Amino acid sequence: MAKTVYITRRETFAAAHRLFKMELSDEENFKLFGKCSNPNWHGHNYTLEVVVAGDVDNDTGFVMDLQELKEIVKTNIIEEVDHKNLNLETKFMKGMIPTSENIVLGIWDELKDKISKGKLYSVKLYETENNYFEYKGEL
Amino acid sequence: MAKTVYITRRETFAAAHRLFKMELSDEENFKLFGKCSNPNWHGHNYTLEVVVAGDVDNDTGFVMDLQELKEIVKTNIIEEVDHKNLNLETKFMKGMIPTSENIVLGIWDELKDKISKGKLYSVKLYETENNYFEYKGEL
Amino acid sequence: MAKTVYITRRETFAAAHRLFKMELSDEENFKLFGKCSNPNWHGHNYTLEVVVAGDVDNDTGFVMDLQELKEIVKTNIIEEVDHKNLNLETKFMKGMIPTSENIVLGIWDELKDKISKGKLYSVKLYETENNYFEYKGEL
Amino acid sequence: MAKTVYITRRETFAAAHRLFKMELSDEENFKLFGKCSNPNWHGHNYTLEVVVAGDVDNDTGFVMDLQELKEIVKTNIIEEVDHKNLNLETKFMKGMIPTSENIVLGIWDELKDKISKGKLYSVKLYETENNYFEYKGEL
Amino acid sequence: MAKTVYITRRETFAAAHRLFKMELSDEENFKLFGKCSNPNWHGHNYTLEVVVAGDVDNDTGFVMDLQELKEIVKTNIIEEVDHKNLNLETKFMKGMIPTSENIVLGIWDELKDKISKGKLYSVKLYETENNYFEYKGEL
Amino acid sequence: MAKTVYITRRETFAAAHRLFKMELSDEENFKLFGKCSNPNWHGHNYTLEVVVAGDVDNDTGFVMDLQELKEIVKTNIIEEVDHKNLNLETKFMKGMIPTSENIVLGIWDELKDKISKGKLYSVKLYETENNYFEYKGEL
């Protein structure tokens, strides 16, 4: 029987985005996405929580070294999104509307094969203090 | 295989309540419920989190429009509880002791058939910064 | 020249209140105080911050022992307000409309002569996460 | 002797901005402003605190009705900044580099003559959880 | 069908610890545990969340009285860890490296047979604002 | 007339400490400092806020570059306290009882001549979520 512990690393980043579909007019985009479709962009301080599940290593008492998890998140995600435009500059969001739902899916795909010990359990994103989004992989 | 994303809307409300049973004396209620049974009422700033689980709509990148979820929560819940007395004024709490356990059950029943896309996954209520309560439906 | 350090003790309490004037009708009170005049009461989790200013005692490195400040705030304030009705049960609010402005004035008067070292500098009250109130004594 | 109470209204908004000077190259702007000069914009969830100082009205127990202050801040500030581009769309920031220092100066000027009771005491802005800015008027 | 509600009690404690293995040199420990292996100790304000799952008692509207849960957590855990050295003084951590992974396992074992109603569902520990750990029992 | 803006940089660190006087017995120290005098140490996650006051530079819109302030705080303070024992390892606390009062005085002295633009206005330290300390220089 496994003693699975869930470890979470929290990071923050600031980014600009716009919700819109190229084939629609500004007016139609406004109907679909409201003020989030502003053609001049807007932005957020996002808070990201990455959860890894795994057994505790008897040798270290760690699931995995959180410093290592921090580095994996920084290199693969934060450098791609912090102080960036999610529509124009973030490679893993290419061709996707940068809703927070799509961002957690994108981050999951970026990270899922890069966790060195245990495995990726959840990606949670706070877009504002009132709206959060979570993905736990395919069920 | 479905890519289920969990989206959360957070709202706050302020309400008065009293924990007591009409058939008991004040003294007996105090023994059962402590200071929460004060006959002159007391109150809280409650924080409510409503979680909806669903697939991401390819057209919008949304599980459901959080503005719409916000409206559903406002109309069905917040208007019934904000700046109200939960014992005397909240219809969906009628006949129930307004413990936070019963409030999350009541909110669940109010909301479960009103989610337009995806389905209700969790109702979480923070009564104070130290006490929280969650219901995820029947197992 | 004095090296004044400001030390803060934070406490929380939950209370019921109603904003109203006895000489007005419910309708007139509603015009003046909005939903805060609900005759069936409502309530809040209040957060209180009490700030004492004073020199650092060379012997202890303290302005005053925060455990002692905690006790002073508990005995004189928290016991009078926690799980109480501020209109009906709090002695130091007798005859005052329990707005947060009046509560910080009332708490100031209760505490100002009871600080054993240094002196009371500020009383701050958070009524909700969006509304706060502070009093620093007569200028 | 006046009993001045300080009342605070907290609001949040999400906006895009870029720190740069038109007369400089992208490279020179990067030297001066770092990643905040990204030509594709970035953004933040800003938290704004507006503090009004005044005497407590004996009739209402209010310095001023916080609902009224909320409306003043919404109409004059939030509508100009929320889901906007601070460089391109916010009238009161026209011609100014939208650093948080300049934003608090701009908000102060917008609000200082619009407070109906008491007077504007402080404008505080949280750009991230680690960086805040405050202006209290000319000394 | 059961209506399981999850209730959470949050507590905080402050403790010192050091991550190291006695059989290794300081240098080797530093390679394995980084600055957390400082032989002179360091410490944290830990936040602990204990979640109990159970049916709602029709008589009281409680899963279990949170005051009782608070007492169970205080007596069995907080008194063993607050203002203590987790390596030297906490009985239930004896012989374990006091990583947060091992602490949640230790707290789980201490509490799992002491919950009077419902059963222990989760132990969550925040070591810093960026690093959290959770254990939900054997799967 | 100067337009002084106050800019704040927030940092966190984790440290161990013990409040005690060498000339006293453990028992006497316990009487004076309570559980904070534990000879086996305890620790905290401290939150530090450093406030600099200054005019806004017309050229940059900054009081001073917050990245620069962050570096000054990191180099002079955080490296001396993070994951350290404040009694044994922090040079600027040598010979002082590491109460938070003394820590803010010590940090003030370290920083006051190192602010490159504007001047140091306040050093604020949160020892726990309930106890904070602030120093603003000699009056």
mmCIF file of C-alpha atoms in Angstrom, chain B residues 1-133:
data_model
loop_
_atom_site.group_PDB
_atom_site.id
_atom_site.type_symbol
_atom_site.label_atom_id
_atom_site.label_comp_id
_atom_site.label_asym_id
_atom_site.label_seq_id
_atom_site.Cartn_x
_atom_site.Cartn_y
_atom_site.Cartn_z
ATOM 1 C CA MET B 1 -11.381 10.502 -22.810
ATOM 2 C CA ALA B 2 -12.659 13.709 -21.334
ATOM 3 C CA LYS B 3 -10.523 16.690 -20.350
ATOM 4 C CA THR B 4 -12.481 17.818 -17.311
ATOM 5 C CA VAL B 5 -11.577 21.256 -15.989
ATOM 6 C CA TYR B 6 -12.824 22.487 -12.609
ATOM 7 C CA ILE B 7 -13.797 26.154 -12.489
ATOM 8 C CA THR B 8 -14.449 27.992 -9.236
ATOM 9 C CA ARG B 9 -16.402 31.164 -8.508
ATOM 10 C CA ARG B 10 -15.813 32.792 -5.145
ATOM 11 C CA GLU B 11 -18.418 35.059 -3.524
ATOM 12 C CA THR B 12 -18.762 36.556 -0.061
ATOM 13 C CA PHE B 13 -21.772 37.386 2.076
ATOM 14 C CA ALA B 14 -22.470 38.638 5.592
ATOM 15 C CA ALA B 15 -25.261 37.066 7.628
ATOM 16 C CA ALA B 16 -26.579 36.527 11.141
ATOM 17 C CA HIS B 17 -27.470 33.145 12.586
ATOM 18 C CA ARG B 18 -28.064 31.218 15.788
ATOM 19 C CA LEU B 19 -27.517 27.514 16.423
ATOM 20 C CA PHE B 20 -30.308 26.169 18.607
ATOM 21 C CA LYS B 21 -33.166 23.727 18.867
ATOM 22 C CA MET B 22 -36.547 25.179 19.741
ATOM 23 C CA GLU B 23 -37.423 22.307 22.025
ATOM 24 C CA LEU B 24 -34.415 22.936 24.268
ATOM 25 C CA SER B 25 -33.843 25.571 26.948
ATOM 26 C CA ASP B 26 -31.190 28.271 26.460
ATOM 27 C CA GLU B 27 -29.026 26.391 28.913
ATOM 28 C CA GLU B 28 -29.388 23.094 27.068
ATOM 29 C CA ASN B 29 -28.698 24.829 23.763
ATOM 30 C CA PHE B 30 -25.577 26.379 25.253
ATOM 31 C CA LYS B 31 -24.386 22.931 26.309
ATOM 32 C CA LEU B 32 -24.892 21.634 22.739
ATOM 33 C CA PHE B 33 -23.822 24.633 20.643
ATOM 34 C CA GLY B 34 -21.736 26.816 22.976
ATOM 35 C CA LYS B 35 -21.583 30.558 22.277
ATOM 36 C CA CYS B 36 -23.062 29.946 18.809
ATOM 37 C CA SER B 37 -26.435 29.532 20.544
ATOM 38 C CA ASN B 38 -26.555 33.154 21.793
ATOM 39 C CA PRO B 39 -30.300 34.061 21.647
ATOM 40 C CA ASN B 40 -29.373 37.593 20.522
ATOM 41 C CA TRP B 41 -27.706 36.187 17.392
ATOM 42 C CA HIS B 42 -24.192 36.612 16.078
ATOM 43 C CA GLY B 43 -22.894 36.668 12.510
ATOM 44 C CA HIS B 44 -20.139 36.009 10.029
ATOM 45 C CA ASN B 45 -18.559 37.097 6.770
ATOM 46 C CA TYR B 46 -18.945 33.851 4.867
ATOM 47 C CA THR B 47 -16.830 33.031 1.829
ATOM 48 C CA LEU B 48 -18.474 30.696 -0.664
ATOM 49 C CA GLU B 49 -16.703 28.768 -3.420
ATOM 50 C CA VAL B 50 -18.808 27.041 -6.065
ATOM 51 C CA VAL B 51 -16.962 24.566 -8.297
ATOM 52 C CA VAL B 52 -18.326 23.389 -11.656
ATOM 53 C CA ALA B 53 -16.676 20.507 -13.545
ATOM 54 C CA GLY B 54 -16.947 20.158 -17.290
ATOM 55 C CA ASP B 55 -15.249 19.796 -20.633
ATOM 56 C CA VAL B 56 -13.733 22.822 -22.305
ATOM 57 C CA ASP B 57 -15.895 24.141 -25.144
ATOM 58 C CA ASN B 58 -13.675 24.302 -28.245
ATOM 59 C CA ASP B 59 -15.574 27.305 -29.515
ATOM 60 C CA THR B 60 -15.041 29.566 -26.495
ATOM 61 C CA GLY B 61 -12.291 27.932 -24.454
ATOM 62 C CA PHE B 62 -14.722 28.039 -21.492
ATOM 63 C CA VAL B 63 -16.249 25.281 -19.372
ATOM 64 C CA MET B 64 -18.955 27.834 -18.851
ATOM 65 C CA ASP B 65 -18.850 31.613 -18.822
ATOM 66 C CA LEU B 66 -17.868 32.543 -15.241
ATOM 67 C CA GLN B 67 -19.995 35.685 -15.555
ATOM 68 C CA GLU B 68 -22.962 33.397 -16.026
ATOM 69 C CA LEU B 69 -21.962 31.235 -13.049
ATOM 70 C CA LYS B 70 -21.584 34.416 -11.006
ATOM 71 C CA GLU B 71 -25.137 35.451 -11.936
ATOM 72 C CA ILE B 72 -26.525 32.007 -11.052
ATOM 73 C CA VAL B 73 -24.852 32.121 -7.646
ATOM 74 C CA LYS B 74 -25.949 35.712 -7.030
ATOM 75 C CA THR B 75 -29.587 35.169 -7.964
ATOM 76 C CA ASN B 76 -30.092 31.838 -6.255
ATOM 77 C CA ILE B 77 -27.855 32.111 -3.216
ATOM 78 C CA ILE B 78 -26.374 35.512 -2.428
ATOM 79 C CA GLU B 79 -29.702 37.337 -2.601
ATOM 80 C CA GLU B 80 -31.122 34.811 -0.144
ATOM 81 C CA VAL B 81 -28.305 35.089 2.398
ATOM 82 C CA ASP B 82 -26.448 38.407 2.151
ATOM 83 C CA HIS B 83 -27.268 40.783 5.028
ATOM 84 C CA LYS B 84 -29.948 38.298 6.099
ATOM 85 C CA ASN B 85 -30.779 36.240 9.153
ATOM 86 C CA LEU B 86 -30.205 32.630 8.075
ATOM 87 C CA ASN B 87 -32.676 31.261 10.647
ATOM 88 C CA LEU B 88 -35.521 33.640 9.857
ATOM 89 C CA GLU B 89 -35.136 34.791 6.274
ATOM 90 C CA THR B 90 -33.358 32.251 4.086
ATOM 91 C CA LYS B 91 -35.965 30.096 2.364
ATOM 92 C CA PHE B 92 -33.696 27.173 1.525
ATOM 93 C CA MET B 93 -32.599 26.866 5.178
ATOM 94 C CA LYS B 94 -36.173 26.665 6.513
ATOM 95 C CA GLY B 95 -36.456 23.991 9.188
ATOM 96 C CA MET B 96 -32.701 23.338 9.302
ATOM 97 C CA ILE B 97 -30.246 24.381 12.003
ATOM 98 C CA PRO B 98 -27.999 26.824 10.099
ATOM 99 C CA THR B 99 -24.689 25.094 10.789
ATOM 100 C CA SER B 100 -22.233 25.466 7.939
ATOM 101 C CA GLU B 101 -22.665 21.747 7.241
ATOM 102 C CA ASN B 102 -26.371 22.322 6.614
ATOM 103 C CA ILE B 103 -25.704 25.517 4.629
ATOM 104 C CA VAL B 104 -23.452 23.707 2.115
ATOM 105 C CA LEU B 105 -26.102 20.990 1.770
ATOM 106 C CA GLY B 106 -28.765 23.668 1.226
ATOM 107 C CA ILE B 107 -26.700 25.596 -1.325
ATOM 108 C CA TRP B 108 -25.928 22.356 -3.187
ATOM 109 C CA ASP B 109 -29.632 21.562 -3.517
ATOM 110 C CA GLU B 110 -30.387 25.088 -4.727
ATOM 111 C CA LEU B 111 -27.664 25.051 -7.375
ATOM 112 C CA LYS B 112 -27.387 21.478 -8.604
ATOM 113 C CA ASP B 113 -30.043 21.753 -11.321
ATOM 114 C CA LYS B 114 -29.235 25.317 -12.363
ATOM 115 C CA ILE B 115 -25.750 24.879 -13.812
ATOM 116 C CA SER B 116 -26.150 25.412 -17.548
ATOM 117 C CA LYS B 117 -22.949 23.674 -18.709
ATOM 118 C CA GLY B 118 -20.908 20.983 -16.978
ATOM 119 C CA LYS B 119 -22.144 20.043 -13.530
ATOM 120 C CA LEU B 120 -21.883 21.149 -9.952
ATOM 121 C CA TYR B 121 -18.831 19.529 -8.381
ATOM 122 C CA SER B 122 -18.340 21.149 -4.968
ATOM 123 C CA VAL B 123 -19.746 23.767 -2.609
ATOM 124 C CA LYS B 124 -17.213 25.082 -0.089
ATOM 125 C CA LEU B 125 -17.955 27.538 2.711
ATOM 126 C CA TYR B 126 -15.483 29.364 4.968
ATOM 127 C CA GLU B 127 -17.286 30.378 8.185
ATOM 128 C CA THR B 128 -14.152 31.861 9.737
ATOM 129 C CA GLU B 129 -10.498 31.863 8.733
ATOM 130 C CA ASN B 130 -10.110 28.656 10.758
ATOM 131 C CA ASN B 131 -13.278 26.666 9.955
ATOM 132 C CA TYR B 132 -14.329 25.508 6.450
ATOM 133 C CA PHE B 133 -16.914 23.075 5.133
#
